[in-house]
Tab-separated table of C-alpha atoms and ligand atoms in Angstrom:
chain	number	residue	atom	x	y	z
H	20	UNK	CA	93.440	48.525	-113.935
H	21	UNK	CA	93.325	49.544	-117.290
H	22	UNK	CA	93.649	52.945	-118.285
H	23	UNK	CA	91.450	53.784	-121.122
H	24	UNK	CA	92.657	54.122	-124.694
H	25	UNK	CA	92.565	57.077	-126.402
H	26	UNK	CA	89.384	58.184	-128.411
H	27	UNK	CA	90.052	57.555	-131.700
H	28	UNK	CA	87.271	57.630	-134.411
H	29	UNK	CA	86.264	53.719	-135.324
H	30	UNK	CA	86.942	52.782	-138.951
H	31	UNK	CA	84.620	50.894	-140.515
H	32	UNK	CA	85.580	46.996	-141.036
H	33	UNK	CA	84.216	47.236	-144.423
H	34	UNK	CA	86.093	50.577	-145.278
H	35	UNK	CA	89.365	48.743	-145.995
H	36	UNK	CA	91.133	51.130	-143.395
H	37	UNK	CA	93.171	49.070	-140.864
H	38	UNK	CA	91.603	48.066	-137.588
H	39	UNK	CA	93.188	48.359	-134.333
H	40	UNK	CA	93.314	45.771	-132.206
H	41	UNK	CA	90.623	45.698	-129.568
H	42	UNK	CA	92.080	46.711	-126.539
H	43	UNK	CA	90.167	44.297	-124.607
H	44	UNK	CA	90.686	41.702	-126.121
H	45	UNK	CA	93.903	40.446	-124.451
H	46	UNK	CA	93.122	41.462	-120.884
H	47	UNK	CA	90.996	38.271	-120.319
H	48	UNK	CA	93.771	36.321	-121.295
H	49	UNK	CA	96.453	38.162	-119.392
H	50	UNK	CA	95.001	38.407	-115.769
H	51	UNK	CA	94.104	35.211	-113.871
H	52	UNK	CA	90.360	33.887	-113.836
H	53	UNK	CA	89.699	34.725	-110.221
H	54	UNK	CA	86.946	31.614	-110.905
H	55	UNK	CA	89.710	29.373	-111.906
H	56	UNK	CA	91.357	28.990	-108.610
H	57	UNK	CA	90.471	25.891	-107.285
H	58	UNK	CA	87.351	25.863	-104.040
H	59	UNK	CA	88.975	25.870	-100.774
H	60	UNK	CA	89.628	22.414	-98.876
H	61	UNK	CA	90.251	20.563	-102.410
H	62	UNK	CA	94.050	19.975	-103.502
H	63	UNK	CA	95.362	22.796	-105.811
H	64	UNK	CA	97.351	21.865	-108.562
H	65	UNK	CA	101.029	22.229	-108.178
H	66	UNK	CA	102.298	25.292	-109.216
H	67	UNK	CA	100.016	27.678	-112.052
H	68	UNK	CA	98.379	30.873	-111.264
H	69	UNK	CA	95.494	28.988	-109.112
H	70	UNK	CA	97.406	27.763	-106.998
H	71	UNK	CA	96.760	27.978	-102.967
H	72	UNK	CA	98.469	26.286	-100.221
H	73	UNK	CA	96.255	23.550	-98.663
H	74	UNK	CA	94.467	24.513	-95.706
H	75	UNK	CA	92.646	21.570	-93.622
H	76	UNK	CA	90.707	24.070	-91.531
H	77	UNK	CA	88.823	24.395	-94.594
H	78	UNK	CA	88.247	21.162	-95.836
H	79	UNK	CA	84.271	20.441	-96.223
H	80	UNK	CA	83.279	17.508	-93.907
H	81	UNK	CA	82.845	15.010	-96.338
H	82	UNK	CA	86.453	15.229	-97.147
H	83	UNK	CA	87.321	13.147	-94.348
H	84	UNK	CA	86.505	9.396	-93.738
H	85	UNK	CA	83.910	8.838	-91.687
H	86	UNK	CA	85.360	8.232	-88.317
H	87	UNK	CA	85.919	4.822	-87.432
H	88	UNK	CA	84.637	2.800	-84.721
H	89	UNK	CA	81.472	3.630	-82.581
H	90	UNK	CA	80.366	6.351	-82.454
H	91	UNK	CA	79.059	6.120	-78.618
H	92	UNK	CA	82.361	4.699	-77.296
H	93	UNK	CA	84.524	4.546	-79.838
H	94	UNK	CA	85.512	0.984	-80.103
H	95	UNK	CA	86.989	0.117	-83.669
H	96	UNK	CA	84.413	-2.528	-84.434
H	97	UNK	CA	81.719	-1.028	-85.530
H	98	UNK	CA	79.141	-1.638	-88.070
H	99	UNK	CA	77.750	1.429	-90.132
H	100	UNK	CA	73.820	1.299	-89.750
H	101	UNK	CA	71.161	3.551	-87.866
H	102	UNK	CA	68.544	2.242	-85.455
H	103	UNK	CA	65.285	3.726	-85.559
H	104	UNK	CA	62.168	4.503	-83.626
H	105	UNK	CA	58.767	5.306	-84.385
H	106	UNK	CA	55.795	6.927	-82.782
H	107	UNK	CA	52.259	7.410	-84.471
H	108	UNK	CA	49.465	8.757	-82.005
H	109	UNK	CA	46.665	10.214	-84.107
H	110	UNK	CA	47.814	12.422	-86.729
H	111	UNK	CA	50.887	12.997	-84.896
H	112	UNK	CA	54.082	11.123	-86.072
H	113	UNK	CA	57.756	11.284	-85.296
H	114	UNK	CA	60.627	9.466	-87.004
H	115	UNK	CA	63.223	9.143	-84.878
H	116	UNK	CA	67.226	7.900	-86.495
H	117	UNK	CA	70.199	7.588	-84.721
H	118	UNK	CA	72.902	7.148	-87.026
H	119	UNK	CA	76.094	4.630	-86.498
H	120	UNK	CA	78.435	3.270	-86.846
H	121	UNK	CA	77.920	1.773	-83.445
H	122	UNK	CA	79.636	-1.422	-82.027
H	123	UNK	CA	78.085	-4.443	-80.688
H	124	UNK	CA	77.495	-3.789	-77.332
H	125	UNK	CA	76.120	0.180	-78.010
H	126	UNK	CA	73.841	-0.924	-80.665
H	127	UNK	CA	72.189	-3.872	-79.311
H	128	UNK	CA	71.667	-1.202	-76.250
H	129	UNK	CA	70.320	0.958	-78.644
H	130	UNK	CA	68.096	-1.053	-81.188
H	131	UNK	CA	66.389	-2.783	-77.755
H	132	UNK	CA	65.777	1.040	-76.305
H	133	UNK	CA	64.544	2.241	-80.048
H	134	UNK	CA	61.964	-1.243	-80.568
H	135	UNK	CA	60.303	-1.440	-77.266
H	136	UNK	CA	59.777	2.396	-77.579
H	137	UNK	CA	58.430	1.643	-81.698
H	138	UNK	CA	56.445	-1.380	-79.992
H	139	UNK	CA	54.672	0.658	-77.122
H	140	UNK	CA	54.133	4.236	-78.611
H	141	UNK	CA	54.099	3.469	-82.506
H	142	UNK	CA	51.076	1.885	-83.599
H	143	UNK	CA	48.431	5.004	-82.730
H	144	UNK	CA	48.299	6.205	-85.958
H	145	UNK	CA	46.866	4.680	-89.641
H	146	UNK	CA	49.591	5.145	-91.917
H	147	UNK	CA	51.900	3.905	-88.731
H	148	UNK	CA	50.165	1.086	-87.846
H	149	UNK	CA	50.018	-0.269	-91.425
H	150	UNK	CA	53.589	1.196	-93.232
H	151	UNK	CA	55.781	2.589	-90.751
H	152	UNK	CA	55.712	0.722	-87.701
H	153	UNK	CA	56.347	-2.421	-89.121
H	154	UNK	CA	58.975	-0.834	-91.256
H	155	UNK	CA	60.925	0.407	-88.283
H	156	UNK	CA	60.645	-3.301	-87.203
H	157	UNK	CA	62.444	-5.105	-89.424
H	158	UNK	CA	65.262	-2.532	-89.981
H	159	UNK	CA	65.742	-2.726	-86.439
H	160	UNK	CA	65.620	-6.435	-86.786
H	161	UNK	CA	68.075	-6.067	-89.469
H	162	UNK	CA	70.374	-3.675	-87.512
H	163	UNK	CA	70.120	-6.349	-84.652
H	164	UNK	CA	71.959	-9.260	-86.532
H	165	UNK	CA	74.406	-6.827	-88.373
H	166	UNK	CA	75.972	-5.422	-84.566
H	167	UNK	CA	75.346	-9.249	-83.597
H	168	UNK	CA	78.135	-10.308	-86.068
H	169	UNK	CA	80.435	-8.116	-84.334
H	170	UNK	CA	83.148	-8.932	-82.025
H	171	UNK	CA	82.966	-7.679	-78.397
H	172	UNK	CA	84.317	-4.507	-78.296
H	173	UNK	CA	87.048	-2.477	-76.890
H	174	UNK	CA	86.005	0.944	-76.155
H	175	UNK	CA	88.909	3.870	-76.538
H	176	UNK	CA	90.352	4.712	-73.245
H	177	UNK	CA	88.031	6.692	-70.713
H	178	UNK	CA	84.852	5.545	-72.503
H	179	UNK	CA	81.991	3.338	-72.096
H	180	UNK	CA	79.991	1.150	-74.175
H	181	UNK	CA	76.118	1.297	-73.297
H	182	UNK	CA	74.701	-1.154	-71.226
H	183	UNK	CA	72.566	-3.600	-73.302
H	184	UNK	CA	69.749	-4.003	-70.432
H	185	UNK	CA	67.273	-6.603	-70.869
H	186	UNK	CA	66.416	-8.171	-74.368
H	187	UNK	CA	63.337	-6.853	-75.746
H	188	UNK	CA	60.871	-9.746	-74.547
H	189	UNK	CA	61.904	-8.663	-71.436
H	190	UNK	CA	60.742	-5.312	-71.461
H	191	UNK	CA	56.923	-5.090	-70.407
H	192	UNK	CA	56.518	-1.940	-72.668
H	193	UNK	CA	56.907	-3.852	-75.730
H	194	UNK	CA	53.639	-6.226	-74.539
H	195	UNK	CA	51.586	-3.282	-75.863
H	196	UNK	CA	51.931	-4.207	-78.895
H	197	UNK	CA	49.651	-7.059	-78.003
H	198	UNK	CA	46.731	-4.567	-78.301
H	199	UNK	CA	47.151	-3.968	-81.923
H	200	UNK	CA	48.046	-7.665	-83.183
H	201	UNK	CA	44.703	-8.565	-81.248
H	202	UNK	CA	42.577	-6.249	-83.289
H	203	UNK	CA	44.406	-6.861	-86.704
H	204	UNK	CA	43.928	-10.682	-86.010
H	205	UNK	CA	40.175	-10.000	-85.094
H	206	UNK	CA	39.681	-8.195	-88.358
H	207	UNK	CA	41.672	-10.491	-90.175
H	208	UNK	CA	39.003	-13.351	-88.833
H	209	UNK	CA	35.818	-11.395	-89.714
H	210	UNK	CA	36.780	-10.568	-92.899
H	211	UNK	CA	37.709	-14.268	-93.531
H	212	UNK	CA	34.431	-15.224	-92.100
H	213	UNK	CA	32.535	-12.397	-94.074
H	214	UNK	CA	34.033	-14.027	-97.604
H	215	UNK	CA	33.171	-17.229	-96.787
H	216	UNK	CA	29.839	-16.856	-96.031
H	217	UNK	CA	29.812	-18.946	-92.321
H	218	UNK	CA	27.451	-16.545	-90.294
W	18	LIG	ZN1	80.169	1.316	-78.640
């Protein structure tokens, strides 16, 4: 700390006496900018005053690379890209996203698990029927032939990939969406036979 200099009565700039120097005005210079010193986890510069030995534990997680391979079994190929699920019942919606990477075998498993679910539960609602249901569709679609381009993978010792179960055709569940084609195709037909006057 700074002790305080001594009272002394403060000439006038414009007298033409001498003026001291500020006392303060080297401190800020002198002493280290406690702000200056680098945030923890990032590399300090070498040597200098802000200076701090890198510390991993601190790191922030987006220091690191993603970790690679799949995330469910941890086989190296993997392709980075969620599969999704949506329900709509009423005014009730959920948005459901896992997040990959996943390889072949775990996201095939997944994407069929996530559409049949989208394809039974997620037409029940306006704005899912129209926007998000078929949304969820064809990025599942899309996430289908991406972790179809993979290789067959080899999962990291002592895990398992997920069993990819029946394709999606299979799957009764995913016949309800049937229900709502039907009625979209049987408005689709009156309001083509409204416009064109044939009844
Ligand atoms: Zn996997």
């Amino acid at each position: 700390m700074t002790t305080p200099p001594p009272q002394q009565p403060i000439p006038s700039p414009y007298s033409g006496a001498p003026v001291p120097p500020n006392p303060y005005a080297g401190t800020a210079a002198q002493q280290p900018n406690p702000y200056a010193q680098p945030a923890p986890g990032f590399p300090a510069p070498q040597g200098g005053p802000g200076a701090m030995p890198y510390d991993p534990a601190y790191a922030p997680p987006y220091a690191h690379a993603p970790a690679p391979g799949c995330r469910n079994c941890g086989a190296p190929e993997a392709a980075n890209f969620a599969v999704r699920a949506h329900v709509g019942v009423l005014i009730m919606m959920r948005f459901h996203t896992l997040n990959g990477p996943f390889c072949r075998q775990c996201g095939r498993a997944l994407v069929r698990i996530m559409t049949t679910k989208t394809m039974c539960q997620g037409w029940w609602s306006p704005f899912s029927l129209v926007i998000f249901t078929p949304f969820t569709l064809i990025w599942n679609l899309i996430a289908a032939m991406k972790f179809a381009k993979l290789p067959h993978p080899n999962p990291a010792p002592g895990r398992q990939p997920l069993e990819e179960g029946p394709p999606v055709h299979a799957r009764p569940l995913a016949y309800v969406a049937i229900i709502p084609l039907l009625w979209f195709t049987w408005v689709a037909v009156n309001i083509y036979l409204d416009a064109s006057g044939r009844r």
